[in-house]
Each structure stands twice: as structure tokens, then as C-alpha cells.
Coordinates of C-alpha atoms in Angstrom, one line a residue:
X6 CA 48.6 69.7 53.8
X7 CA 47.4 66.0 53.4
X8 CA 48.4 64.0 50.6
X9 CA 47.2 60.6 49.5
X10 CA 49.7 58.7 51.1
X11 CA 49.3 60.1 54.4
X12 CA 45.5 59.8 54.2
X13 CA 45.8 56.4 53.0
X14 CA 48.0 55.3 56.0
X15 CA 45.6 56.8 58.5
X16 CA 42.7 55.0 57.0
X17 CA 44.5 51.6 56.9
X18 CA 45.3 51.7 60.6
X19 CA 48.7 51.0 62.4
X20 CA 51.6 49.7 60.4
X21 CA 53.0 46.1 60.6
X22 CA 56.5 45.4 60.6
X23 CA 57.7 43.9 57.3
X24 CA 56.9 40.1 57.0
X25 CA 54.3 40.2 59.8
X26 CA 50.4 40.1 59.7
X27 CA 47.8 41.1 62.2
X28 CA 47.5 38.4 64.7
X29 CA 50.8 37.0 64.6
X30 CA 51.9 38.2 67.9
X31 CA 48.8 36.4 69.3
X32 CA 49.6 33.1 67.7
X33 CA 46.7 33.5 65.4
X34 CA 46.7 32.3 61.7
X35 CA 47.2 34.7 59.0
X36 CA 43.9 34.1 57.0
X37 CA 40.9 31.9 57.3
X38 CA 39.1 30.8 60.7
X39 CA 40.7 31.9 63.8
X40 CA 42.5 34.8 62.0
X41 CA 41.9 38.4 63.3
X42 CA 38.5 40.0 62.0
X43 CA 38.6 42.7 59.6
X44 CA 37.6 46.2 60.6
X45 CA 34.6 45.8 58.1
X46 CA 33.4 42.7 60.0
X47 CA 33.8 44.4 63.3
X48 CA 31.8 47.5 62.5
X49 CA 29.3 45.5 60.3
X50 CA 28.5 43.3 63.3
X51 CA 28.4 46.3 65.7
X52 CA 25.9 48.0 63.4
X53 CA 23.8 45.0 63.2
X54 CA 23.8 44.6 67.1
X55 CA 23.0 48.4 67.6
X56 CA 20.1 48.4 65.1
X57 CA 18.6 45.3 66.6
X58 CA 19.0 46.7 70.0
X59 CA 17.4 50.1 68.9
X60 CA 14.5 48.2 67.4
X61 CA 13.9 46.2 70.6
X62 CA 14.1 49.2 72.7
X63 CA 11.8 51.2 70.6
X64 CA 9.1 48.3 71.0
X65 CA 9.7 47.6 74.6
X66 CA 10.5 51.0 76.2
X67 CA 10.1 53.8 73.6
X68 CA 10.3 56.5 76.4
X69 CA 13.5 55.2 78.0
X70 CA 16.6 57.0 76.5
X71 CA 19.0 54.6 77.7
X72 CA 17.0 51.4 76.7
X73 CA 19.2 50.6 73.7
X74 CA 22.3 50.9 75.7
X75 CA 20.8 48.5 78.4
X76 CA 19.6 46.0 75.7
X77 CA 23.0 46.1 74.1
X78 CA 24.7 45.3 77.4
X79 CA 22.5 42.5 78.2
X80 CA 22.5 41.0 74.6
X81 CA 26.2 41.3 74.4
X82 CA 26.9 39.8 77.9
X83 CA 24.5 37.0 77.6
X84 CA 25.3 35.8 74.0
X85 CA 29.2 36.2 74.2
X86 CA 29.2 34.6 77.5
X87 CA 27.3 31.6 76.2
X88 CA 28.0 31.3 72.5
X89 CA 31.1 33.6 72.0
X90 CA 29.3 35.8 69.6
X91 CA 26.3 38.2 69.2
X92 CA 23.7 38.0 66.5
X93 CA 25.5 40.7 64.5
X94 CA 28.9 38.8 65.0
X95 CA 27.5 35.8 63.9
X96 CA 26.0 37.3 60.7
X97 CA 29.3 38.7 60.0
X98 CA 31.3 35.7 60.7
X99 CA 33.3 36.8 63.8
X100 CA 33.6 35.8 67.5
X101 CA 35.3 36.8 70.6
X102 CA 38.0 34.8 72.2
X103 CA 40.4 35.3 75.2
X104 CA 44.1 34.7 75.1
X105 CA 43.6 30.9 75.3
X106 CA 41.2 30.8 72.4
X107 CA 38.1 30.2 74.4
X108 CA 35.2 32.3 75.3
X109 CA 36.1 35.1 77.7
X110 CA 34.5 35.1 81.3
X111 CA 31.6 37.3 81.9
X112 CA 33.7 39.7 84.0
X113 CA 36.2 40.6 81.2
X114 CA 33.2 40.7 78.7
X115 CA 31.6 43.4 81.0
X116 CA 34.7 45.4 80.9
X117 CA 34.9 45.1 77.0
X118 CA 31.3 46.1 76.6
X119 CA 31.4 49.0 79.0
X120 CA 34.5 50.4 77.2
X121 CA 32.6 49.7 73.9
X122 CA 29.9 52.0 75.0
X123 CA 32.3 55.0 75.4
X124 CA 32.8 54.4 71.6
X125 CA 36.6 56.1 71.6
X126 CA 38.3 52.8 72.8
X127 CA 36.8 51.1 69.7
X128 CA 38.3 53.5 67.3
X129 CA 41.8 53.2 68.7
X130 CA 43.4 49.8 67.7
X131 CA 46.8 48.2 67.4
X132 CA 48.5 46.4 64.5
X133 CA 46.8 43.3 65.8
X134 CA 43.4 44.7 65.0
X135 CA 42.7 45.0 68.8
X136 CA 40.9 48.0 70.1
X137 CA 41.5 49.6 73.5
X138 CA 38.4 47.6 74.8
X139 CA 40.0 44.4 73.5
X140 CA 43.3 45.1 75.1
X141 CA 41.7 45.9 78.7
X142 CA 39.6 42.7 78.5
X143 CA 42.4 40.7 77.0
X144 CA 40.2 39.5 74.1
X145 CA 40.4 39.5 70.3
X146 CA 37.8 39.4 67.7
X147 CA 38.5 36.5 65.2
X148 CA 36.8 35.0 62.1
X149 CA 34.7 31.9 62.4

């Protein structure tokens, strides 16, 4: 049987050690610009990007089933490589960085995006708010 405590802990994600915060192991600040992005910001930015890609796909290629996926890959790879964020990420105030605090290279972004399309890697994340796709690409999503 589930109780409120176990359900609440599941919804809040992995527990941090006492006196630590998400992103501390990465050398990121606890709050403000450069701190790890919250789940709300991450999901919100992904929703915006998917909605934009679906609208563009409906307009450009309404009969091609994988058009939204292809447009998502192109949008994410191009904008994250050049700017460090997609349209949805910019609206939600987040960006992608590598372990050195810079924009990741396109190959790492391609790995991240491919895993993002599988959905499951994005649902599993560690105490630093990094999903499996972030861990595989050695990236982090931080606040702008």
C-alpha cells in the first residue's frame, strides 16, 4: 500500500544527502543563473519545442508520420549547437552546457537528442537533475 510519504518521495525524485543541493557535485551554484534547471522548466521547454515541431510538421509535411521527430532533431541540434538552447528552452530560461560550462559539441548533442526521442532516458534522473540522456552526453541543463 502506498502512503503519502512514499508517494511524495517518488514525485520529488532522488534524495540528496543532508546539506547538499542539486548540481553541487558539478560545481554549479545552488540557485540563480547557472544552477540546475528544475523539472518544471525542463518539461515545459520540451513541451514547447514539441508543440512547435508538430505545428511545423503539420504545415510542411502533413502526411509524413516522422516529420515532427525529424524537425525536433534538426531544431535541437542546430539551435543548441549555435546558441546553447532551443526556442522552448529560451522561453523557460534554461540552456544546455557541457562539463566546462560551454555549449556541447554537436556529436554529444546528437547522442543526447537521440536518447531524448526514446523518452525513457528523460524520465530517469539523478540527484543532480540530470537525465540518462544528459549523463550519456555529459551535459547538464542549467538556468539562464
